[in-house]
XYZ file of C-alpha atoms in Angstrom:
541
model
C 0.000 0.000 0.000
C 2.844 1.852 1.072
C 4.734 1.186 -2.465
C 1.847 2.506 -4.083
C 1.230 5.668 -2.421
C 4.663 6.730 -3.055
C 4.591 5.521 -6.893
C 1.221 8.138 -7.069
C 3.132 10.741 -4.964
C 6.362 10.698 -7.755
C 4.114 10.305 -10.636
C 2.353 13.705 -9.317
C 5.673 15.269 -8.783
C 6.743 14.347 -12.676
C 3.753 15.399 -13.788
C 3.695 18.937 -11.533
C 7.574 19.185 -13.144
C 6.184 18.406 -16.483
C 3.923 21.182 -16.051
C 6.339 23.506 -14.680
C 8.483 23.258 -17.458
C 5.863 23.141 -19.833
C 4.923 26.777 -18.235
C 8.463 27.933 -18.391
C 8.819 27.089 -22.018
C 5.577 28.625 -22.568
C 6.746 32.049 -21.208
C 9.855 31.695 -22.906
C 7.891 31.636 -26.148
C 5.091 34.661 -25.108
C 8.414 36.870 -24.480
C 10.177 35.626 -27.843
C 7.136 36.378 -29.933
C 6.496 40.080 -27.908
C 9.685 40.865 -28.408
C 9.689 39.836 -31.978
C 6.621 41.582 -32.651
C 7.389 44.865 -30.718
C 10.880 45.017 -32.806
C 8.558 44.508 -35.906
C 9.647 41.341 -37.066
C 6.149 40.217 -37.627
C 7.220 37.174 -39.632
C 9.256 36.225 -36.562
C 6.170 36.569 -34.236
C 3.902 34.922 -36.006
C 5.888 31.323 -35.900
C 6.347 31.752 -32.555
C 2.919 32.441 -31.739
C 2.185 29.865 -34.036
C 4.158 27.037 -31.578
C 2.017 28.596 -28.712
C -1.236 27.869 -30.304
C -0.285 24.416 -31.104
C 0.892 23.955 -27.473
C -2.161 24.975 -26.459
C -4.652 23.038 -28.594
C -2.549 19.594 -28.035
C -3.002 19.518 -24.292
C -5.335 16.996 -22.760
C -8.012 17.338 -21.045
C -6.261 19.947 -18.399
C -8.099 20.808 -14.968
C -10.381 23.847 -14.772
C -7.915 26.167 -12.945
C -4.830 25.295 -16.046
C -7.388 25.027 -19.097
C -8.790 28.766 -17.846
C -5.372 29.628 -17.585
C -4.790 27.934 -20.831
C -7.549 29.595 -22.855
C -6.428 32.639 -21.744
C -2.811 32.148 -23.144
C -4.465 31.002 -26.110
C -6.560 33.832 -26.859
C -3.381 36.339 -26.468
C -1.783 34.195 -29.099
C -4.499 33.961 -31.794
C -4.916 37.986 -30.885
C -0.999 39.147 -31.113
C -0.542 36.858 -34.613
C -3.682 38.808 -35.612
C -1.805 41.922 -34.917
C 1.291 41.209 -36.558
C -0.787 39.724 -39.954
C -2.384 42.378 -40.388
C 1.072 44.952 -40.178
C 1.865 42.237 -42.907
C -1.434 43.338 -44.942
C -1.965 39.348 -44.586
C -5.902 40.669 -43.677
C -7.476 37.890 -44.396
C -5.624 35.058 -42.029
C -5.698 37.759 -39.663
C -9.182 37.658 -39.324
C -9.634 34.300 -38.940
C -7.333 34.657 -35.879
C -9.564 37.680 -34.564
C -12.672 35.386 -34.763
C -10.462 32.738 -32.239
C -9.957 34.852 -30.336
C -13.220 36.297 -30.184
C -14.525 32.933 -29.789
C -12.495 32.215 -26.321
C -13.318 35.447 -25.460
C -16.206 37.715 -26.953
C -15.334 41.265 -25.578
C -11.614 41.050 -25.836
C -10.380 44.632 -25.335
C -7.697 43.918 -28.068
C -8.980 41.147 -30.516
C -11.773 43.444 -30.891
C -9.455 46.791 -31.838
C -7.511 44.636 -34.247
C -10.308 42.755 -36.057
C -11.872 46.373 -36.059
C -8.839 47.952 -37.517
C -8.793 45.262 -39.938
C -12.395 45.875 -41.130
C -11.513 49.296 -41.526
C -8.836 48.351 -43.762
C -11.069 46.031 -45.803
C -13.594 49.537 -45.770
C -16.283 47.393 -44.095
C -17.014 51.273 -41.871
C -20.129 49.474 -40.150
C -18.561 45.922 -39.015
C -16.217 48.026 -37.760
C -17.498 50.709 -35.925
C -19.752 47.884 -34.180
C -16.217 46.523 -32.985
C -14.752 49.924 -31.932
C -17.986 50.089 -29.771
C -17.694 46.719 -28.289
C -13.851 47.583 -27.275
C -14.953 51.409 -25.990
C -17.140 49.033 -23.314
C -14.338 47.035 -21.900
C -12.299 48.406 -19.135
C -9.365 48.576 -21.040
C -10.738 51.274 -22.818
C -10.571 53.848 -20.038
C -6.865 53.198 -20.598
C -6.670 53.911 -24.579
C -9.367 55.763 -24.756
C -7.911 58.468 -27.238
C -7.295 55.667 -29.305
C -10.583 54.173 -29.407
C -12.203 57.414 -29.728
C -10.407 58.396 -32.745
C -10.980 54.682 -34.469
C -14.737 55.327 -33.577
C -15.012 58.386 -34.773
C -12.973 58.037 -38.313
C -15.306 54.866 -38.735
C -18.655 57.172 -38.419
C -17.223 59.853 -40.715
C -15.960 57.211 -43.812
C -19.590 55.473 -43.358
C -21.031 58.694 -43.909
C -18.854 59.427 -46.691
C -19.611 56.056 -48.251
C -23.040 56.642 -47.905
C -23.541 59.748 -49.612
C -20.190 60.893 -51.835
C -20.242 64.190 -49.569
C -16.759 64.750 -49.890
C -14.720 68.058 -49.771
C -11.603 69.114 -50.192
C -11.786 72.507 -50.279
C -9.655 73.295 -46.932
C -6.521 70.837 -48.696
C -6.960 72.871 -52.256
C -7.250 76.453 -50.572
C -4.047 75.647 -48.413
C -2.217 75.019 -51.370
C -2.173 71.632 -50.427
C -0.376 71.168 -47.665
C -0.852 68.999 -44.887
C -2.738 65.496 -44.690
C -4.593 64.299 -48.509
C -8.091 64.597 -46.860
C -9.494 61.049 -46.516
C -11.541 59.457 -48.958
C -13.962 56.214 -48.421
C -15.415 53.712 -50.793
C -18.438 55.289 -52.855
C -20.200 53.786 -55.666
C -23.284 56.126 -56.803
C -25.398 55.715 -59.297
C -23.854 53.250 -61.614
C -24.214 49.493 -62.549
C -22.278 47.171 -65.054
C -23.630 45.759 -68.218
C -22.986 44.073 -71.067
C -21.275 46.738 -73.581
C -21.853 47.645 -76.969
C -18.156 49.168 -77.063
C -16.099 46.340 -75.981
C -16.724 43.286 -73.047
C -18.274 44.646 -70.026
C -18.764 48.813 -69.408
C -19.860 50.844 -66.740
C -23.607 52.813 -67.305
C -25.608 55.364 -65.388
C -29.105 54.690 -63.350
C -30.441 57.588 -63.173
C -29.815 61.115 -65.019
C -26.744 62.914 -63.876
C -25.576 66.580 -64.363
C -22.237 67.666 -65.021
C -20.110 67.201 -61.824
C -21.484 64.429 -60.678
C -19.723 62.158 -58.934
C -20.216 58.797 -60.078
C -17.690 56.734 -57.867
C -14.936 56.961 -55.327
C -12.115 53.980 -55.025
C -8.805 53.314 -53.732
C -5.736 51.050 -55.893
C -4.834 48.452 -55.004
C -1.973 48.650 -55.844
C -0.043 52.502 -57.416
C 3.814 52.688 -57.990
C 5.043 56.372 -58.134
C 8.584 58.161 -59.371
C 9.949 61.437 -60.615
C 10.537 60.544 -63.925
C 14.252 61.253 -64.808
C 14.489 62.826 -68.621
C 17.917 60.778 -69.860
C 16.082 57.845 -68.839
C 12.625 57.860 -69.402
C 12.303 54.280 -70.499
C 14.234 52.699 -67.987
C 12.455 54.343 -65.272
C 9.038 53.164 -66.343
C 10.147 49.740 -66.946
C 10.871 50.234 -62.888
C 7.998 51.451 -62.037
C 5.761 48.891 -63.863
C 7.767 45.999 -62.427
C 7.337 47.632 -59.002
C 3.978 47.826 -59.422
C 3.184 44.745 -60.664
C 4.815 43.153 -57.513
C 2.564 45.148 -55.526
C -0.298 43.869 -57.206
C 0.653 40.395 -56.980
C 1.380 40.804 -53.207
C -1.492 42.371 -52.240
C -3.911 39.300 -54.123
C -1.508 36.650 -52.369
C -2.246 38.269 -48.758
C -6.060 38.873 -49.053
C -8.065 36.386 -51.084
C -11.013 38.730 -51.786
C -8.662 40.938 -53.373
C -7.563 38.292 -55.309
C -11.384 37.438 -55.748
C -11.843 41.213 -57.260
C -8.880 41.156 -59.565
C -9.880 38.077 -61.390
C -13.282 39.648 -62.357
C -11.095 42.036 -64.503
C -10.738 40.860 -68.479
C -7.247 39.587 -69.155
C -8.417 41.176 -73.241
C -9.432 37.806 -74.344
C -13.066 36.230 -75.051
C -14.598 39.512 -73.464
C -18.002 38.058 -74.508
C -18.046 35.318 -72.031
C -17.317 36.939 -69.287
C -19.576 37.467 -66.253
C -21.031 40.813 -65.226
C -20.203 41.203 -61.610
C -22.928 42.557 -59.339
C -22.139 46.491 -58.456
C -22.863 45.319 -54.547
C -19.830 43.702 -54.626
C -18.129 46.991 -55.059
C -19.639 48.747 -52.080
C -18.003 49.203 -48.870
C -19.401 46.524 -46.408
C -19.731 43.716 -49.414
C -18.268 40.329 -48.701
C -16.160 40.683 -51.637
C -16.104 36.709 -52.098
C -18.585 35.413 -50.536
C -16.864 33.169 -48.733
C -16.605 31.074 -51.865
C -12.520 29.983 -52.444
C -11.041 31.844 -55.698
C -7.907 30.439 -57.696
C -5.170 32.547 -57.118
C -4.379 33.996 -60.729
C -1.210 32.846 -61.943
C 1.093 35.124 -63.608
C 0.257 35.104 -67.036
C -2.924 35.683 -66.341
C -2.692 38.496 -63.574
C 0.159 40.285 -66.567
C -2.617 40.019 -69.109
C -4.966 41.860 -66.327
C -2.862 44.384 -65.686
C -2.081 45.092 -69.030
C -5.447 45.758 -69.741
C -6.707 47.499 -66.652
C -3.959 49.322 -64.902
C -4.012 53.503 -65.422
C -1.518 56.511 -65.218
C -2.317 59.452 -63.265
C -1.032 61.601 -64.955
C -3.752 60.728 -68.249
C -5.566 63.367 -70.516
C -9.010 62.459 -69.315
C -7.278 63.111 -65.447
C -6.438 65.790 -62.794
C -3.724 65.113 -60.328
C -4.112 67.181 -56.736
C -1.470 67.576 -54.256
C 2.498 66.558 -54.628
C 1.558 63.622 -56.673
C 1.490 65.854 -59.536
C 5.464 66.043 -59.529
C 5.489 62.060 -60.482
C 4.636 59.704 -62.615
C 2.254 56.800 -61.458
C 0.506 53.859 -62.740
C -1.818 52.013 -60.844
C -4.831 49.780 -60.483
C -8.500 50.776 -59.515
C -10.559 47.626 -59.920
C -14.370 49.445 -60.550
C -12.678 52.468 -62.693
C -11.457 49.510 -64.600
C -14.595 48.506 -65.984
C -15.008 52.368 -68.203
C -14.207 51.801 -71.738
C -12.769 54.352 -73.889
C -14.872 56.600 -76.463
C -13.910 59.833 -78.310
C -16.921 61.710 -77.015
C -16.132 60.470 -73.185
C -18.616 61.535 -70.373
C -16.416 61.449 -67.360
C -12.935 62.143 -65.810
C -10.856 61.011 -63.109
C -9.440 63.221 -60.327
C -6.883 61.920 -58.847
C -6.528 62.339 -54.672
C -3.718 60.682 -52.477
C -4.407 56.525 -53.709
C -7.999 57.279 -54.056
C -9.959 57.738 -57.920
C -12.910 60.231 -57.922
C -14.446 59.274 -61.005
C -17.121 62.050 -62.111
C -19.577 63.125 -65.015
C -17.507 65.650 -67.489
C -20.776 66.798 -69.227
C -24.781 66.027 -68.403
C -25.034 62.080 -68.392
C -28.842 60.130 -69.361
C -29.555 57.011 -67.460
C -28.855 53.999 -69.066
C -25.585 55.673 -70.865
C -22.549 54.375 -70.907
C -19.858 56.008 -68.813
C -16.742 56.729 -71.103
C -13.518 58.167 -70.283
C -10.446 59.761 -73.050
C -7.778 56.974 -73.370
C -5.841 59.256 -75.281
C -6.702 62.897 -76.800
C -9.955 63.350 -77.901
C -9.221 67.230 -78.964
C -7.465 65.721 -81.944
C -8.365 65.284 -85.958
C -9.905 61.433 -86.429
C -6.615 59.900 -88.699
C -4.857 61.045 -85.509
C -7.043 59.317 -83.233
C -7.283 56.414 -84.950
C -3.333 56.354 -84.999
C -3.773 56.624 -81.300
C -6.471 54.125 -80.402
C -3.971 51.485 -82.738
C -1.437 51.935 -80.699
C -3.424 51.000 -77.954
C -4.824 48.090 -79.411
C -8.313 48.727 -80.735
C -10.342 50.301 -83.175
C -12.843 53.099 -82.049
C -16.311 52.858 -83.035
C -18.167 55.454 -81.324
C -20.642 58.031 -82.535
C -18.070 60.933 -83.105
C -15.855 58.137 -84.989
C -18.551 56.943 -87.095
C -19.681 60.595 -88.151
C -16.630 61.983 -88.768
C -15.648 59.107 -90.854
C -18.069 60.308 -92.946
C -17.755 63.922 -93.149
C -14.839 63.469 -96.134
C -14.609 67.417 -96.709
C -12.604 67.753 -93.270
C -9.404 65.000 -94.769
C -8.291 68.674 -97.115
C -7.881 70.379 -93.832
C -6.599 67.918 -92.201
C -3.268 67.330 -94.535
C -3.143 71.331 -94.706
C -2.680 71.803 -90.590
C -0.139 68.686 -90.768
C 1.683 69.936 -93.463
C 1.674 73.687 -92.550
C 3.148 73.039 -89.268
C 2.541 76.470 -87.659
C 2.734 78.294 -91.286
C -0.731 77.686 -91.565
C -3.855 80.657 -91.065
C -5.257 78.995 -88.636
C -7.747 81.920 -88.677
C -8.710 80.344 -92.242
C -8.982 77.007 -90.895
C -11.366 77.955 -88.708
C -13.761 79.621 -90.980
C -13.943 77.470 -93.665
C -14.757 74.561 -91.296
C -17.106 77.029 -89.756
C -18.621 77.601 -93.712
C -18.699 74.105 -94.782
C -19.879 72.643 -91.224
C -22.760 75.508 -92.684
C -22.742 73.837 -96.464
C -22.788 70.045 -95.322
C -25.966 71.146 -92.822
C -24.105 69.961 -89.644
C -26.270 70.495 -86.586
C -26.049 69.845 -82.805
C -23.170 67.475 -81.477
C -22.062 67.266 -84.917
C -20.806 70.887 -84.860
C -19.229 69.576 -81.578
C -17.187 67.134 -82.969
C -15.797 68.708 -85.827
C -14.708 71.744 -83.565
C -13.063 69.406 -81.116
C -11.318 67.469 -83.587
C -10.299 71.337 -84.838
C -9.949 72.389 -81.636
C -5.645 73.062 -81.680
C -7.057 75.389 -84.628
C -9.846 77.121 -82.362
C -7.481 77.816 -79.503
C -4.639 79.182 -81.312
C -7.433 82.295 -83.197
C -8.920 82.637 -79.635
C -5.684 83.048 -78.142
C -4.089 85.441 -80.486
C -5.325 89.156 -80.631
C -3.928 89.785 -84.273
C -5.839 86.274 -85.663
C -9.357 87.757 -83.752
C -8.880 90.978 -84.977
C -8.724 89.360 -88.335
C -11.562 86.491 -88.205
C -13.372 87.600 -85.206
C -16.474 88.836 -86.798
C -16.571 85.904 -89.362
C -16.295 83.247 -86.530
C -18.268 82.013 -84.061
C -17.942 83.320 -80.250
C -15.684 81.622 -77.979
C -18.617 80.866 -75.698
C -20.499 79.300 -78.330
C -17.724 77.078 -79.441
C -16.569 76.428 -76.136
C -20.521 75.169 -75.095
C -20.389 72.773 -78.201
C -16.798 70.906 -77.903
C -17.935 70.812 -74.133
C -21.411 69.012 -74.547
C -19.681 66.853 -77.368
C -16.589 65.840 -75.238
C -17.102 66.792 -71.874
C -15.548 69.792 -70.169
C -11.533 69.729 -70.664
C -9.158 71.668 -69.127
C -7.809 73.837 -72.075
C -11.323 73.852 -73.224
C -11.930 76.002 -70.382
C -8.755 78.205 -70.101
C -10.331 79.520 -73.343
C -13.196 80.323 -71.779
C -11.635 81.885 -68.566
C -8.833 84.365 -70.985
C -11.562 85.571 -72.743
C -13.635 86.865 -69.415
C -10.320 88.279 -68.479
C -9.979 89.745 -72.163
C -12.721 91.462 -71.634
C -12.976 92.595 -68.334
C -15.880 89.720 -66.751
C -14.588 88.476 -64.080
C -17.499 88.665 -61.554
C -20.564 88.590 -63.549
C -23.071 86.346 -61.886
C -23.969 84.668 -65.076
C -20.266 84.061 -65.750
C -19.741 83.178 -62.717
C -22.181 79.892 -62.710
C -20.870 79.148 -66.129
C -17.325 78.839 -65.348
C -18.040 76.755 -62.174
C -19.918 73.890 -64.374
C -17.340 74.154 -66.653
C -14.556 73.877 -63.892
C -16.815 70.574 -62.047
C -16.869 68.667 -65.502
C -12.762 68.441 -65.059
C -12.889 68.457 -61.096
C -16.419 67.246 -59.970
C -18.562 68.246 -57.172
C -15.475 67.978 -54.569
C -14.950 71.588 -53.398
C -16.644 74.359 -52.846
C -16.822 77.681 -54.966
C -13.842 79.496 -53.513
C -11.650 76.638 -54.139
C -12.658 75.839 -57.490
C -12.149 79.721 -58.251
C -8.820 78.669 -57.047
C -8.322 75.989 -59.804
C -9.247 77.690 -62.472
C -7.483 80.692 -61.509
C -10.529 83.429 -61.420
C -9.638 86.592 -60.502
């Protein structure tokens, strides 16, 4: 009896050392990893926190006072790798360890912050905010409170953003832009996608829309900037395209519903076949995949992609605000993506910090399609269709189709390019002005023929001696102005015509002038500021 007692009492003892080593190697581990993680090496961190989760989960049936002391361990783990995935932009493992955590412990102070900064990331404002407010209720909270507060209260003002596209920069432009790029959310107005006439899939309006508009609101996923150095132009862009297609790549590897967005894109082959995504799955708060597993895209594919799909900033049919301007940039905006390319385009792109604003250059109908400039649009039609060969297509749109008709214009077209400057451009302008007159051109027409003309237009309007000359035989610059505008949508040396002839003569604060040269000035910038800074813009003095 005697021989057994002992053999329990040393069998305790082994198994009380077992445990005390078991604890020792266990806090060896938690101060490893916190170190690892506070010196940043997330990688680091996340193996180790990965041994303490599988130390945790292996251990049998452990009494009440270690497995609560256990779970506890446990939930620290899945909450700290959560912390250091996300650092790695690795959102979507990251919330899977959140929701461990969570599920050990529902109102822990920090799982909740980091699935909630998470959310934030993935611009799910709502999900989030809920789990700001479920941290701000913990007793922790009284101790980060500033922190919370701030998470809370940027989570309330990007839903309402998201919501209703009330955005303004007007404080950032009038300061000359200095200081923080104002912060954008996810918006997606009033715009669906749909089978295209152009070419695959395109973008179209629901509902009427005047000029200004804004349409949609998006962050890349991916942008690779540079100052572009002028003895090596080439080189540097082969940089920045290699940069950013690593980017790309990394960001779809670390979060599969990014992944899951990018392979809705059209890699330029069998665009008939393709599926129309649902616009919902666009919107801040979607489930991007729907919990359904995507392929990862494999690199020929994801080149093809972003081949296709990826934009420059700096474009014609775009604005640049801020320092960006100084560099050149390509990048990828998955729902601006989806607007195909037509020589009498209907919206522009104003670029802010990473984020797209994507608004109407000129009134839009419902049901149109949204079309932005790939190249210059203010240019004769063999020079466009030089342009869209380059990039790979032949344009078919309405201007296209008319002018490619309108034979008379192919004389003054071979006299401009063979004048080079020499040329009356005065006389250019009237007899296009004439036979637009003998051929019976009427509405847009007239607006397409004086925007393919329109290097001819601005050089008479411009010049004091040439509208001395033709000024009486030619039509306004207001009138021509209107009519490339509502052909083309509003364009930025469009309007400088505009604004130097107010200046010329002496309207610069007529009410009526006024209004005008604010719609003009939204179709390049959209509804984004307020008068004052748009004044600023377009330099009215």
């Amino acid at each position: 009896m005697r021989e057994i007692e002992a053999l329990q009492q040393q069998e305790e003892m082994e198994i009380e050392r077992e445990e005390e080593e078991e604890e020792e190697r266990m806090q060896n581990l938690r101060s490893k990893a916190t170190e690892l993680l506070l010196r940043e090496d997330y990688r680091g961190s996340i193996q180790l926190y990965t041994q303490i989760i599988s130390l945790c989960t292996s251990k049998k049936s452990p009494d009440a006072a270690h497995l609560s002391k256990l779970q506890k361990t446990l939930c620290l783990a899945f909450s700290n790798q959560a912390e250091a995935r996300s650092r790695l932009l690795e959102f979507s493992e990251a919330l899977r360890d959140c929701e461990e955590a969570l599920r050990i412990e529902k109102s822990h102070f920090k799982s909740l912050l980091c699935k909630g900064k998470i959310l934030l990331s993935l611009n799910r404002y709502s999900m989030a905010l809920d789990c700001f407010k479920a941290a701000n209720l913990d007793p922790q909270a009284n101790e980060n409170s500033d922190v919370v507060n701030g998470f809370l209260d940027k989570c309330k003002k990007l839903e309402f953003l998201s919501r209703t596209g009330a955005f303004d920069v007007t404080d950032w432009v009038l300061s000359g832009f200095r200081g923080k790029v104002p912060e954008f959310a996810e918006y997606v107005g009033a715009v669906e996608i749909r089978k295209s006439e152009i070419s695959g899939r395109g973008l179209f309006a629901t509902k009427n829309v005047e000029s200004g508009t804004l349409l949609l609101v998006t962050k890349a996923i991916a942008v690779d900037r540079a100052i572009m150095p002028q003895d090596s132009a080439e080189n540097a862009q082969l940089v920045i395209w290699k940069n950013f297609i690593d980017k790309v790549v990394e960001s779809a590897t670390k979060c599969s519903e990014i992944n899951s967005l990018i392979s809705k894109l059209s890699a330029g082959e069998d665009e008939e076949s393709l599926e129309v995504p649902e616009i919902g799955i666009f919107r801040a708060e979607a489930e991007m995949n729907g919990g359904v597993s995507v392929e990862k895209l494999d690199t020929g594919r994801m080149l093809s992609i972003l081949d296709v799909n990826s934009m420059l900033e700096d474009a014609i049919s775009a604005k640049v605000l801020g320092k960006n301007t100084d560099y050149h940039a390509v990048g990828l905006w998955i729902l601006a993506s989806f607007i195909n390319h037509s020589c009498d385009p209907n919206v522009r792109r104003l670029h802010v910090g990473d984020h797209v604003v994507v608004h109407a250059a000129r009134d839009v109908k419902a049901g149109e399609e949204l079309t932005l400039a790939y190249f210059d649009v203010l240019s004769p039609l063999n020079n466009r269709r030089e342009m869209a060969n380059n990039w790979g297509f032949l344009c078919r749109c309405k201007r296209c189709k008319f002018e490619d008709n309108v034979h008379e214009t192919r004389e003054i077209e071979i006299e401009i390019a063979l004048g080079k400057g020499l040329v009356d451009m005065g006389s250019v302008v009237y007899r296009l002005e004439e036979g637009m007159r003998r051929w019976m051109v009427r509405g847009r027409g007239k607006g397409y023929l004086r925007a393919s003309f329109w290097e001819a237009y601005s050089r008479v309007f411009g010049s004091e001696k040439l509208m001395r000359k033709w000024g009486r035989k030619i039509p306004a610059a207001e009138a021509v102005v209107d009519s490339v505008v509502d052909a083309v949508g509003s364009d930025e040396r469009v309007v400088r015509v505009f604004m130097e002839g107010l200046k010329r003569g002496g309207i610069n604060g007529g009410v009526v002038e006024m209004e005008k040269a604010m719609k003009l000035g939204r179709g390049i910038y959209g509804k984004v500021m307020k008068k004052q800074a748009m004044k600023r813009l377009l330099q009215f003095s």
